[in-house]
Amino acid sequence: MTVVTTATLVGSDIRDQPLQFVKGVGPRMAEVFAKLELHTVGDFFNYIPRSYQDRRQISPIVRLESGEQVLCFGAVRSASLEKAKKTHIFKAIIQDASGSLVAIWFNQPYLKKVITPGKQIIINGKLQFNAYSGERQLTVIDWELYDPVTDQGLSLGIVVPIYGLTQGLYQNKVRKIARGIVSDLLPRIEDPLPEGLRDAWNLAPLAESLRQLHFPESREAYKAARRRVAFDEFFYLQLALLLKRREQKVLPKAIRMQAEGPMLQQFIDVLPFKLTGAQARVISEIKADMASSEVMNRLVQGDVGSGKTEVAVAAMAVAVQSGCQTVLMAPTEILAEQHHYKVRRYLNSLEIPCYFLAGKLTVKQKQAVRQAIETGAPCVVVGTHALIQEPVRFERLGLVVVDEQHRFGVQQRNELQKKGYYPDMLMLTATPIPRSLSLTLYGDLDKSIMDEYPPGRQPIETYRLTPGRKREAYEFARLHLRAGERIYVVFPLVETSPKLELQAATQSAQHIQTQIFPEFKVGLLHGRMKPDEKTAVMESFRRGDIQVLVATTVIEVGVDVPEATVIIIEHAERFGLSQLHQLRGRVGRGTQKGYCLLIGEPKGDESRRRLQALVQCRDGFKIAEADLQIRGPGDFFGVRQSGLPDFKVADLIRDEKILIEAKKRAQECLQTPRTLAPTLEHELYRRMKEFLGGTRLN
Ligand code: ADP
Ligand code: MG
């Protein structure tokens, strides 16, 4: 392998230089850094410390306060290793000119060889006064040895960066490398943002900002630096989103739809109820999109039970009356089947063919559906991922509807769209998307909000019960069963093994059947059942042959049985907030009042707060905000599929102001096609290449 010298790098971007050739790194260390996805100098610039320790002034030992977390600097006077029962206790007396204290480490006997008398040490720990021994004891959180000869002012007298580490890395070593990179290499990067814009937008220079993030010199400088780097993270994403959106807007739509026509009207006429105001409004928004010459990309956001399915069917009727084929994709077979059942019922009287396509069909059945689709005759196809996976060729695909959109990734959405020639896209979601996410991840979509429930819907009452009061929950449910209503009992998935999980679910169902509700029929629904078995159970529950449905989270999305009024959720503390809200939405879907009983023993403060939030709050948006805050965007939408870039500094919730500003600036930049500075354009492609795909700037 040839060593890249600085000379060969002239003209190229310093950020692309492999970390391995940086002073103090080398091949072995480079491998360790690679474990943290740090491969180049540029990666290291963005290796932002996870926290900082202010060591500008360290108090003399005598002045450190007991009961607090403190920073202590001194020399090791003596050290000893003791063993009490099975615990190794390593104690060292640390001393400075003012006094001394005892530092304590547990179960690290090897420290005896490392922390030896005479060495200087910096310790971060919790200081306590031990009344029994009369000593001040420091329980160590983290520590490092200090060598006045080699340290180069990197450990004391400054705000010290604390980096996220992995095995084989140590803070002081990383700090040294960081100092080298920050002082030698960082000044060589160009700021893609021209000075004029920087001044106008009140942003600090890039190199200076990154320097401050690694080695902050003051609170103000750090804040300005953070603002700059967070701004960039949002700004380029916004540019990319705007470009994508602009491209979509000019896409030639193959088929322009007829918004007004007989089928939509007939569908509205066969509905057994009047559309809500929100439904009517959203349908007209969709109609306008479909009739226009631009491709529709619309997200309908509406809480569980707001009646999104009817809106989707209306859109499909528009597609069919325009001579198109249309698909509705759902995340699970149960849901797809339920939609198929409902859609077919609505559309049969309009004489629109309606097919079902899912993995569980036989080869022959699939083939029949495929053949029907390939004729190009107008039709509706309801299905699961199979719609993407099967080699189906749509001759005239005009509209794609994706239900419970958050369950699918951006990728799958695109796959499906590719099955047609730029068909209209309609996405439905019951997971309300907090503002910050809708400004980022969903920035490329138009939005419709369903902020109204069908009439007669009563709020679901939610209660939290300790496991000791489980009996009461079941007795309450019994009253409702006797009145002819239906109930759900939900258990969390046990993560041990599929086999154990199955066993646990089966046992629970048996217990409930024999010990709790012998007079009613109990059914079981779980993820490991065959699709046909699931369908059969759901069907019996819908008909009322089964009155109690014991289930794992397979019923979480969209399942619609209006007679179900009570949902009992066992071990509620193990569910996520949005998940609980979704589950709760399974009841109270008819005219009868719904009840949600959360049985659980919250383990910590957080899970208690989570359950409390659910009891007090009915607003799906507020719940989603809280959930996003607790779990972060990755988990919120299911890790990889969110499609969000990995922000190093920016925080979607804390930095909403910066986000809004970045969006505004990005819009300004793209107002006329050629206003984007070449350096910005270059940086945009550098950062957002994957995200942009084939999108072009001009
Ligand atoms: P979502 O998918 O938004 O959770 P659904 O479309 O499943 O909600 O609708 C919930 C229930 O409300 C269904 O039983 C549906 O038939 C019913 N529904 C929908 N719209 C209306 C309406 N305008 N009036 C009365 N009931 C409605
Ligand atoms: Mg739905």
XYZ file of C-alpha atoms and ligand atoms in Angstrom:
726
model
C 0.000 0.000 0.000
C 1.345 3.432 -0.866
C 1.423 6.098 1.736
C -0.440 9.201 0.726
C 1.685 12.217 1.432
C 0.319 15.648 1.939
C 1.840 16.663 -1.370
C -0.261 14.233 -3.358
C -3.302 15.569 -1.606
C -2.980 19.109 -2.802
C -6.133 20.024 -4.614
C -8.081 17.062 -3.313
C -10.364 17.292 -0.337
C -8.558 16.801 2.937
C -11.718 15.160 4.242
C -11.184 12.177 1.974
C -7.780 11.354 3.397
C -7.800 7.988 5.155
C -7.478 8.280 8.909
C -4.738 5.679 8.883
C -2.165 8.129 7.545
C -2.858 10.772 10.118
C -0.113 11.381 12.650
C -0.491 9.112 15.655
C -3.054 6.771 14.070
C -1.501 4.030 11.911
C -3.052 0.817 10.611
C -3.866 -0.801 13.957
C -5.573 2.236 15.388
C -7.326 2.857 12.073
C -8.942 -0.536 12.420
C -10.222 0.378 15.837
C -11.611 3.664 14.549
C -13.261 1.794 11.696
C -15.396 0.045 14.297
C -16.913 3.440 14.998
C -17.423 4.054 11.270
C -14.550 6.518 11.291
C -12.540 5.961 8.128
C -11.438 9.360 6.878
C -10.276 12.656 8.238
C -13.685 14.035 7.360
C -15.335 11.365 9.480
C -13.120 12.407 12.344
C -14.078 16.075 11.962
C -17.632 14.930 12.575
C -16.714 12.648 15.457
C -18.314 15.075 17.849
C -17.619 14.477 21.556
C -20.539 12.958 23.388
C -19.940 15.250 26.337
C -17.371 17.533 27.910
C -15.634 17.904 31.241
C -14.861 21.398 32.366
C -11.354 21.182 33.796
C -10.497 24.825 33.439
C -10.447 25.100 37.186
C -10.224 22.143 39.496
C -10.991 22.808 43.128
C -8.436 21.843 45.744
C -9.356 18.548 47.378
C -10.204 20.162 50.696
C -12.884 22.267 49.026
C -14.688 19.468 47.204
C -18.238 19.090 48.466
C -19.526 15.808 49.835
C -22.709 14.508 48.279
C -21.777 15.874 44.850
C -20.250 14.628 41.670
C -16.795 16.172 41.645
C -13.595 16.358 39.684
C -10.444 15.698 41.645
C -6.801 16.046 40.701
C -3.905 14.864 42.847
C -1.094 12.402 43.377
C -1.516 8.818 44.523
C -0.060 8.574 48.013
C -0.807 4.941 48.684
C -2.986 2.208 47.261
C -4.382 -1.127 48.463
C -6.483 -3.961 47.203
C -8.982 -5.558 49.596
C -11.380 -8.389 49.166
C -14.726 -8.393 50.958
C -16.858 -11.466 50.263
C -16.776 -11.681 46.472
C -15.977 -8.035 45.840
C -12.543 -6.647 45.061
C -12.171 -3.163 46.428
C -9.289 -1.076 45.243
C -8.580 2.019 47.348
C -6.141 4.817 46.683
C -5.414 7.842 48.782
C -5.258 10.903 46.562
C -3.537 13.974 47.803
C -2.889 17.547 46.797
C -1.426 20.521 48.647
C -4.728 21.141 50.434
C -5.597 17.678 51.685
C -6.560 14.140 50.699
C -9.407 11.717 50.111
C -9.933 8.012 49.452
C -10.879 6.961 45.946
C -12.656 3.610 45.536
C -12.947 1.243 42.584
C -14.912 -2.007 42.622
C -13.938 -5.282 40.981
C -10.951 -4.038 39.023
C -8.056 -5.763 40.821
C -5.657 -5.067 37.933
C -5.695 -1.390 38.870
C -3.146 -2.208 41.564
C -0.550 -2.380 38.814
C -1.704 0.785 37.071
C -2.541 3.287 39.776
C 0.654 3.245 41.782
C 2.002 5.667 44.393
C 3.597 8.780 42.957
C 1.428 8.890 39.839
C -0.826 11.857 39.187
C -4.457 11.175 38.469
C -7.648 12.967 37.436
C -10.838 11.408 38.764
C -14.482 12.123 38.136
C -16.654 10.604 40.820
C -19.226 10.910 43.531
C -17.921 12.186 46.845
C -19.412 10.979 50.102
C -18.585 11.409 53.704
C -18.286 8.089 55.468
C -19.289 8.824 59.045
C -18.113 5.428 60.234
C -14.529 5.753 59.083
C -14.497 9.536 59.201
C -13.109 9.539 55.678
C -14.184 11.319 52.562
C -14.694 8.656 49.903
C -14.792 9.191 46.190
C -16.675 6.493 44.262
C -15.021 6.601 40.878
C -17.048 7.123 37.719
C -14.119 7.626 35.348
C -10.476 8.457 35.709
C -7.246 8.964 33.825
C -3.581 9.178 34.736
C -1.905 12.511 34.168
C 1.626 12.752 32.870
C 2.930 16.315 33.103
C 5.738 15.578 30.646
C 3.715 14.200 27.739
C 0.354 15.807 28.317
C 0.758 18.982 26.231
C -1.996 20.819 28.060
C -4.651 18.410 26.878
C -5.978 17.176 30.205
C -6.000 20.158 32.510
C -6.880 23.809 32.227
C -9.287 23.263 29.332
C -12.753 21.966 28.643
C -11.945 18.353 27.818
C -13.890 16.546 25.095
C -15.250 13.139 26.049
C -15.559 10.930 22.979
C -17.691 7.874 22.448
C -15.183 5.028 22.563
C -14.890 1.416 21.645
C -12.594 -1.322 22.834
C -8.961 -0.363 22.251
C -9.523 3.407 22.469
C -8.755 5.637 25.427
C -9.849 9.186 26.027
C -6.372 10.678 26.308
C -5.106 8.958 23.195
C -8.129 10.028 21.151
C -7.839 13.531 22.524
C -4.262 13.725 21.336
C -5.218 12.607 17.842
C -8.117 15.032 17.859
C -5.863 17.900 18.856
C -3.516 17.103 15.983
C -6.306 16.862 13.453
C -8.021 19.970 14.702
C -4.912 22.125 14.629
C -3.188 20.752 11.500
C -5.895 19.510 9.164
C -9.118 21.259 10.062
C -7.919 24.743 9.007
C -7.482 23.341 5.507
C -11.143 22.709 4.832
C -13.075 25.153 2.755
C -16.359 26.475 4.003
C -18.936 25.652 1.342
C -21.086 28.480 2.654
C -19.837 31.756 1.155
C -18.964 34.441 3.658
C -21.725 36.695 2.421
C -24.387 34.116 3.206
C -22.732 33.211 6.493
C -22.929 36.796 7.623
C -26.451 37.264 6.365
C -27.573 34.083 8.076
C -25.601 34.787 11.193
C -23.571 31.579 11.114
C -20.060 30.915 12.378
C -17.378 29.662 9.938
C -17.268 25.890 9.525
C -13.673 25.081 10.506
C -13.895 27.290 13.547
C -17.187 25.658 14.533
C -15.828 22.144 14.284
C -12.793 23.220 16.275
C -15.016 24.569 19.023
C -17.041 21.373 19.101
C -13.893 19.357 19.748
C -12.206 21.835 22.059
C -14.691 24.454 23.222
C -13.182 27.651 24.507
C -16.268 29.296 25.910
C -19.943 28.626 26.262
C -20.790 31.248 23.644
C -18.319 29.900 21.121
C -19.617 26.378 21.688
C -23.205 27.436 21.196
C -22.441 29.271 17.980
C -20.470 26.263 16.763
C -23.242 23.847 17.537
C -25.741 26.062 15.800
C -23.612 26.155 12.672
C -23.077 22.406 12.457
C -26.693 21.570 13.261
C -27.795 24.112 10.695
C -25.710 22.383 8.039
C -27.165 19.000 8.876
C -30.681 20.309 8.397
C -29.868 22.629 5.528
C -28.490 20.060 3.094
C -31.279 17.655 3.915
C -33.811 20.380 3.176
C -32.105 21.211 -0.104
C -32.233 17.565 -1.083
C -35.891 17.275 -0.145
C -36.816 20.396 -2.061
C -34.963 19.207 -5.129
C -36.631 15.831 -5.005
C -39.949 17.430 -4.641
C -39.303 19.833 -7.468
C -38.351 16.949 -9.678
C -41.527 15.093 -8.808
C -43.569 18.151 -9.596
C -42.323 18.301 -13.142
C -42.598 14.583 -13.792
C -44.821 13.885 -16.710
C -47.811 12.045 -15.407
C -48.827 9.291 -17.754
C -52.492 9.406 -16.918
C -54.423 12.436 -15.879
C -57.411 11.510 -13.777
C -61.042 12.465 -14.037
C -61.912 13.759 -10.607
C -65.612 13.965 -11.266
C -67.273 10.849 -12.474
C -69.902 8.229 -11.824
C -67.901 5.832 -9.664
C -66.842 8.244 -6.981
C -70.410 9.449 -6.699
C -71.768 5.917 -6.533
C -69.258 5.013 -3.856
C -70.312 7.955 -1.737
C -73.925 6.931 -2.281
C -73.383 3.331 -1.146
C -71.628 4.377 2.066
C -73.945 3.584 4.969
C -73.034 6.912 6.564
C -72.365 10.522 5.691
C -68.732 11.542 5.222
C -67.269 13.581 8.027
C -66.197 17.124 7.224
C -62.579 16.042 7.366
C -63.158 13.104 5.030
C -64.941 15.313 2.508
C -62.195 17.919 2.663
C -59.369 15.427 2.258
C -61.150 13.686 -0.609
C -61.425 16.976 -2.461
C -57.723 17.682 -1.866
C -56.930 14.293 -3.344
C -59.248 14.862 -6.287
C -57.509 18.114 -7.124
C -54.110 16.387 -7.000
C -55.227 13.497 -9.149
C -56.777 15.736 -11.770
C -53.670 17.875 -12.053
C -50.863 17.110 -14.469
C -48.353 16.690 -11.627
C -47.807 13.428 -9.809
C -49.587 13.289 -6.459
C -47.487 12.631 -3.363
C -49.866 13.048 -0.503
C -49.752 11.860 3.077
C -53.027 11.601 4.960
C -52.489 11.806 8.658
C -55.384 10.862 10.859
C -55.688 9.341 14.253
C -56.877 5.777 14.606
C -60.553 5.522 13.789
C -60.799 8.772 11.858
C -61.956 6.916 8.743
C -58.964 6.932 6.439
C -60.000 3.753 4.648
C -63.031 5.433 3.118
C -60.829 8.248 1.878
C -58.531 5.727 0.242
C -61.410 3.942 -1.451
C -62.692 7.265 -2.786
C -59.285 7.909 -4.360
C -59.312 4.425 -5.860
C -62.739 5.042 -7.324
C -61.358 8.161 -9.020
C -58.517 6.104 -10.482
C -60.847 3.425 -11.789
C -63.304 5.843 -13.308
C -60.319 7.298 -15.148
C -59.619 3.898 -16.648
C -56.695 3.074 -14.332
C -55.552 0.238 -12.179
C -54.857 0.936 -8.544
C -53.270 -0.877 -5.600
C -53.677 -0.643 -1.856
C -50.733 -1.984 0.117
C -51.000 -2.848 3.809
C -48.217 -3.891 6.207
C -49.754 -7.174 7.387
C -51.852 -9.885 5.811
C -54.581 -9.454 8.392
C -54.893 -5.824 7.562
C -54.703 -6.406 3.826
C -57.422 -8.991 4.120
C -59.606 -6.720 6.162
C -59.188 -3.971 3.599
C -59.937 -6.384 0.788
C -63.107 -7.472 2.528
C -64.239 -3.908 3.080
C -63.157 -2.507 -0.268
C -64.769 -5.354 -2.152
C -68.023 -4.823 -0.353
C -68.031 -1.144 -1.286
C -66.901 -1.689 -4.847
C -68.873 -4.783 -5.796
C -72.021 -2.796 -6.297
C -70.057 -0.491 -8.586
C -68.923 -3.497 -10.573
C -65.253 -2.741 -10.092
C -63.112 -5.901 -10.025
C -61.193 -6.202 -6.766
C -58.303 -8.650 -6.313
C -56.262 -9.787 -3.369
C -52.555 -10.510 -3.529
C -50.495 -11.803 -0.602
C -47.758 -14.329 0.062
C -50.180 -16.925 1.325
C -51.997 -17.399 -1.987
C -51.214 -20.516 -3.977
C -49.109 -20.232 -7.092
C -52.218 -20.780 -9.144
C -54.185 -18.082 -7.389
C -51.347 -15.625 -7.791
C -51.119 -16.449 -11.425
C -54.800 -15.770 -11.952
C -54.492 -12.361 -10.296
C -51.394 -11.609 -12.325
C -53.121 -12.438 -15.554
C -56.074 -10.249 -14.716
C -53.759 -7.361 -13.932
C -51.732 -7.803 -17.079
C -54.769 -7.292 -19.278
C -54.647 -3.664 -18.179
C -58.365 -3.596 -17.363
C -59.273 -1.115 -14.632
C -59.270 -2.817 -11.226
C -58.384 -2.558 -7.562
C -55.697 -4.797 -6.065
C -55.336 -5.052 -2.299
C -52.305 -6.767 -0.832
C -49.125 -6.879 1.181
C -45.424 -6.684 0.316
C -46.233 -9.380 -2.199
C -47.338 -6.531 -4.436
C -43.708 -5.493 -4.644
C -42.120 -8.919 -4.555
C -44.257 -10.797 -7.028
C -43.400 -10.313 -10.672
C -46.631 -8.478 -11.345
C -46.799 -6.201 -14.348
C -49.349 -3.478 -14.173
C -50.423 -2.243 -17.550
C -52.117 0.905 -16.372
C -51.197 1.601 -12.777
C -52.482 5.056 -11.956
C -52.672 5.195 -8.176
C -50.775 3.550 -5.349
C -52.186 3.724 -1.827
C -49.955 2.742 1.085
C -51.753 2.150 4.370
C -49.973 2.622 7.685
C -47.185 4.211 5.731
C -44.781 4.426 8.679
C -44.492 0.661 8.576
C -42.843 0.861 5.212
C -39.561 2.485 4.332
C -38.983 5.127 1.746
C -37.428 2.368 -0.317
C -40.545 0.216 -0.494
C -42.625 3.213 -1.339
C -40.370 3.870 -4.321
C -40.358 0.214 -5.398
C -44.087 0.205 -5.669
C -44.159 3.473 -7.541
C -41.781 1.977 -10.089
C -44.385 -0.620 -10.976
C -46.219 2.060 -12.862
C -45.176 5.018 -14.908
C -45.148 7.681 -12.182
C -48.499 6.813 -10.645
C -50.115 9.038 -8.049
C -49.122 8.134 -4.501
C -51.398 8.330 -1.493
C -50.033 7.423 1.918
C -52.070 6.920 5.044
C -50.742 6.992 8.549
C -52.258 6.760 11.982
C -48.994 7.511 13.680
C -49.159 11.237 13.867
C -45.913 12.704 12.754
C -44.455 15.329 15.010
C -43.763 18.637 13.360
C -40.013 18.267 13.415
C -40.173 14.972 11.569
C -42.726 16.173 9.137
C -40.366 19.033 8.290
C -37.569 16.592 7.564
C -38.478 13.072 6.665
C -41.801 13.965 5.136
C -40.718 17.273 3.720
C -41.257 15.934 0.216
C -44.941 15.199 0.695
C -48.111 17.214 0.677
C -50.157 16.623 3.763
C -53.794 16.265 4.619
C -54.933 16.126 8.185
C -58.001 14.205 9.338
C -58.826 16.066 12.486
C -62.328 14.783 13.035
C -63.879 11.505 14.128
C -67.060 9.963 12.772
C -70.059 11.164 14.782
C -71.101 9.342 17.945
C -67.550 8.294 18.688
C -66.865 8.643 22.389
C -63.441 9.106 23.903
C -61.865 5.916 25.146
C -61.458 5.788 28.895
C -58.033 4.656 29.946
C -57.012 3.280 33.327
C -53.813 2.034 34.796
C -53.942 -0.894 37.217
C -51.240 -2.631 39.182
C -50.908 -6.363 38.530
C -52.566 -6.980 41.895
C -55.807 -5.576 40.509
C -55.850 -7.671 37.373
C -58.907 -9.536 38.615
C -60.907 -6.295 38.641
C -59.957 -5.611 35.065
C -61.246 -9.003 33.981
C -64.444 -8.607 36.005
C -65.047 -5.268 34.322
C -64.549 -6.907 30.953
C -66.992 -9.677 31.927
C -69.785 -7.133 32.330
C -69.189 -5.972 28.796
C -69.018 -9.511 27.456
C -72.348 -10.231 29.056
C -73.779 -7.232 27.234
C -72.784 -8.926 23.981
C -69.649 -6.906 23.369
C -66.178 -8.222 22.516
C -62.823 -7.771 24.177
C -59.109 -7.961 23.397
C -56.416 -9.145 25.779
C -52.933 -8.209 24.598
C -49.612 -9.646 25.715
C -46.212 -8.311 24.754
C -43.867 -10.434 22.699
C -41.401 -12.313 24.806
C -38.048 -11.888 23.234
C -36.452 -15.122 24.274
C -37.277 -17.544 21.500
C -40.101 -17.967 19.029
C -40.908 -21.287 20.604
C -41.133 -19.867 24.112
C -43.142 -16.987 22.842
C -45.634 -19.284 21.277
C -45.813 -21.293 24.464
C -46.416 -18.197 26.581
C -49.176 -16.935 24.314
C -50.853 -20.346 24.186
C -50.703 -20.753 27.933
C -52.164 -17.314 28.530
C -55.040 -18.038 26.199
C -55.696 -21.365 27.896
C -55.577 -19.787 31.309
C -58.022 -17.083 30.280
C -60.351 -19.647 28.719
C -60.438 -22.083 31.631
C -59.825 -19.884 34.668
C -61.262 -16.493 33.778
C -63.895 -16.698 31.074
C -65.100 -20.314 30.938
C -68.538 -19.085 29.879
C -67.192 -17.346 26.742
C -65.185 -18.438 23.773
C -61.544 -17.381 23.771
C -59.432 -17.218 20.603
C -55.710 -16.748 20.119
C -53.917 -14.664 17.534
C -50.148 -14.391 17.316
C -47.452 -13.643 14.819
C -46.334 -17.226 14.336
C -49.647 -18.522 13.103
C -50.148 -19.387 9.478
C -51.956 -16.673 7.524
C -54.995 -18.909 7.038
C -55.268 -19.603 10.736
C -55.042 -15.896 11.472
C -57.784 -15.149 9.008
C -60.017 -17.816 10.479
C -59.571 -16.478 14.011
C -60.169 -12.874 12.959
C -63.257 -13.948 11.071
C -64.699 -15.737 14.099
C -63.992 -12.730 16.259
C -65.632 -10.412 13.772
C -68.708 -12.649 13.609
C -68.819 -12.998 17.369
C -68.230 -16.752 17.544
C -65.194 -15.823 19.553
C -65.793 -13.078 22.084
C -62.384 -12.799 23.710
C -59.358 -12.394 21.487
C -56.008 -13.002 23.141
C -53.340 -11.492 20.948
C -49.789 -10.330 20.597
C -49.244 -7.067 18.810
C -50.434 -8.392 15.459
C -53.618 -6.479 16.083
C -51.752 -3.267 16.564
C -52.487 -1.664 13.248
C -55.812 -1.057 11.665
C -57.820 -4.046 12.859
C -61.403 -2.924 12.833
C -64.090 -4.761 14.772
C -66.690 -2.205 15.868
C -68.206 -4.488 18.537
C -64.949 -4.593 20.522
C -65.216 -2.289 23.504
C -62.591 -3.318 26.061
C -58.901 -3.864 25.574
C -56.810 -5.218 28.434
C -53.088 -4.774 27.926
C -50.915 -6.962 30.121
C -47.367 -5.862 30.962
C -48.224 -2.487 29.521
C -44.882 -1.132 30.690
C -43.165 -3.124 27.972
C -44.883 -1.374 25.096
C -43.874 1.848 23.433
C -46.104 4.837 23.773
C -47.276 5.053 20.182
C -47.799 1.331 20.155
C -50.079 1.574 23.187
C -51.991 4.361 21.544
C -52.459 2.226 18.431
C -53.624 -0.701 20.519
C -56.064 1.500 22.375
C -57.492 2.556 19.023
C -58.742 -1.012 18.460
C -61.709 -0.361 20.744
C -64.444 2.231 20.756
C -64.662 2.114 16.971
C -68.425 1.711 16.891
C -70.986 3.762 18.724
C -70.289 2.101 22.081
C -67.831 3.568 24.503
C -64.390 1.979 24.599
C -62.178 1.183 27.563
C -58.483 0.573 27.737
C -57.092 -1.091 30.843
C -53.344 -0.988 31.238
C -52.030 -3.581 33.614
C -48.450 -3.045 34.537
C -45.774 -2.404 37.040
C -43.661 0.427 35.685
C -40.031 -0.396 36.344
C -38.633 3.106 36.337
C -39.653 6.690 36.293
C -39.681 6.764 32.535
C -42.080 3.899 32.060
C -44.347 5.356 34.745
C -44.396 8.678 32.901
C -45.114 6.874 29.672
C -48.191 5.106 31.052
C -49.327 8.263 32.769
C -49.094 10.170 29.497
C -51.364 7.634 27.878
C -53.945 7.812 30.655
C -54.086 11.587 30.537
C -53.714 12.208 26.860
C -56.012 11.290 24.004
C -54.315 13.424 21.433
C -52.285 11.169 19.178
C -50.067 14.090 18.179
C -49.037 14.898 21.722
C -48.390 11.233 22.342
C -46.225 10.962 19.266
C -44.232 14.023 20.324
C -43.635 12.495 23.731
C -42.701 9.193 22.163
C -40.255 10.797 19.778
C -38.691 12.587 22.701
C -38.325 9.398 24.711
C -37.092 7.136 21.950
C -35.502 9.325 19.302
C -36.370 9.275 15.607
C -34.614 6.018 14.795
C -36.772 3.834 17.000
C -39.806 5.949 16.521
C -40.256 4.762 12.969
C -38.377 1.523 13.230
C -34.665 1.964 12.966
C -33.344 1.669 9.444
C -36.438 2.380 7.548
C -36.886 5.972 8.547
C -34.523 7.083 5.785
C -33.297 9.937 7.965
C -29.623 10.779 7.842
C -27.714 10.177 11.011
C -27.458 13.590 12.649
C -24.206 14.115 14.511
C -25.180 17.265 16.329
C -28.682 18.280 15.384
C -31.551 17.212 17.608
C -34.938 17.090 15.952
C -36.762 18.256 19.030
C -34.356 20.649 20.694
C -33.302 22.308 17.480
C -36.652 22.879 15.873
C -35.912 26.594 15.497
C -32.717 25.881 13.597
C -34.595 23.377 11.481
C -37.240 25.890 10.491
C -34.576 28.425 9.650
C -32.607 25.913 7.595
C -35.730 25.093 5.659
C -36.401 28.742 4.947
C -32.829 29.276 3.760
C -32.942 26.214 1.551
C -36.117 27.513 -0.062
C -34.482 30.878 -0.671
C -31.516 29.188 -2.278
C -33.652 27.288 -4.735
C -36.093 30.022 -5.583
C -34.541 30.558 -8.950
C -32.785 27.573 -10.487
C -29.281 29.018 -10.552
C -28.942 30.615 -7.163
C -27.186 27.754 -5.468
C -23.506 28.584 -5.041
C -21.273 25.958 -6.726
C -19.620 25.155 -3.408
C -23.025 24.458 -1.876
C -24.014 22.291 -4.791
C -20.823 20.311 -4.419
C -21.341 19.887 -0.703
C -24.959 18.885 -1.211
C -24.001 15.996 -3.462
C -21.207 15.038 -1.142
C -23.520 14.718 1.811
C -26.780 13.645 0.282
C -25.713 11.513 -2.644
C -27.568 8.413 -1.588
C -30.603 10.312 -0.532
C -30.825 12.227 -3.779
C -30.517 9.178 -5.983
C -30.727 10.353 -9.565
C -32.247 13.712 -8.739
C -30.636 16.510 -10.706
C -30.202 20.079 -9.778
C -31.156 21.581 -13.096
P -58.697 4.453 10.345
O -58.159 3.618 9.228
O -58.539 5.914 10.106
O -58.199 4.053 11.686
P -61.197 3.350 9.508
O -61.171 3.816 8.113
O -60.866 1.928 9.778
O -60.255 4.278 10.404
O -62.606 3.726 10.135
C -62.948 3.442 11.458
C -64.395 3.031 11.552
O -65.244 4.162 11.353
C -64.783 2.011 10.524
O -65.630 1.072 11.111
C -65.505 2.839 9.462
O -66.434 2.077 8.740
C -66.180 3.896 10.304
N -66.394 5.165 9.600
C -65.569 5.745 8.710
N -66.076 6.922 8.275
C -67.232 7.102 8.901
C -68.238 8.134 8.869
N -68.129 9.223 8.102
N -69.315 7.978 9.654
C -69.448 6.883 10.443
N -68.566 5.884 10.508
C -67.459 5.967 9.752
Mg -56.834 2.142 8.867
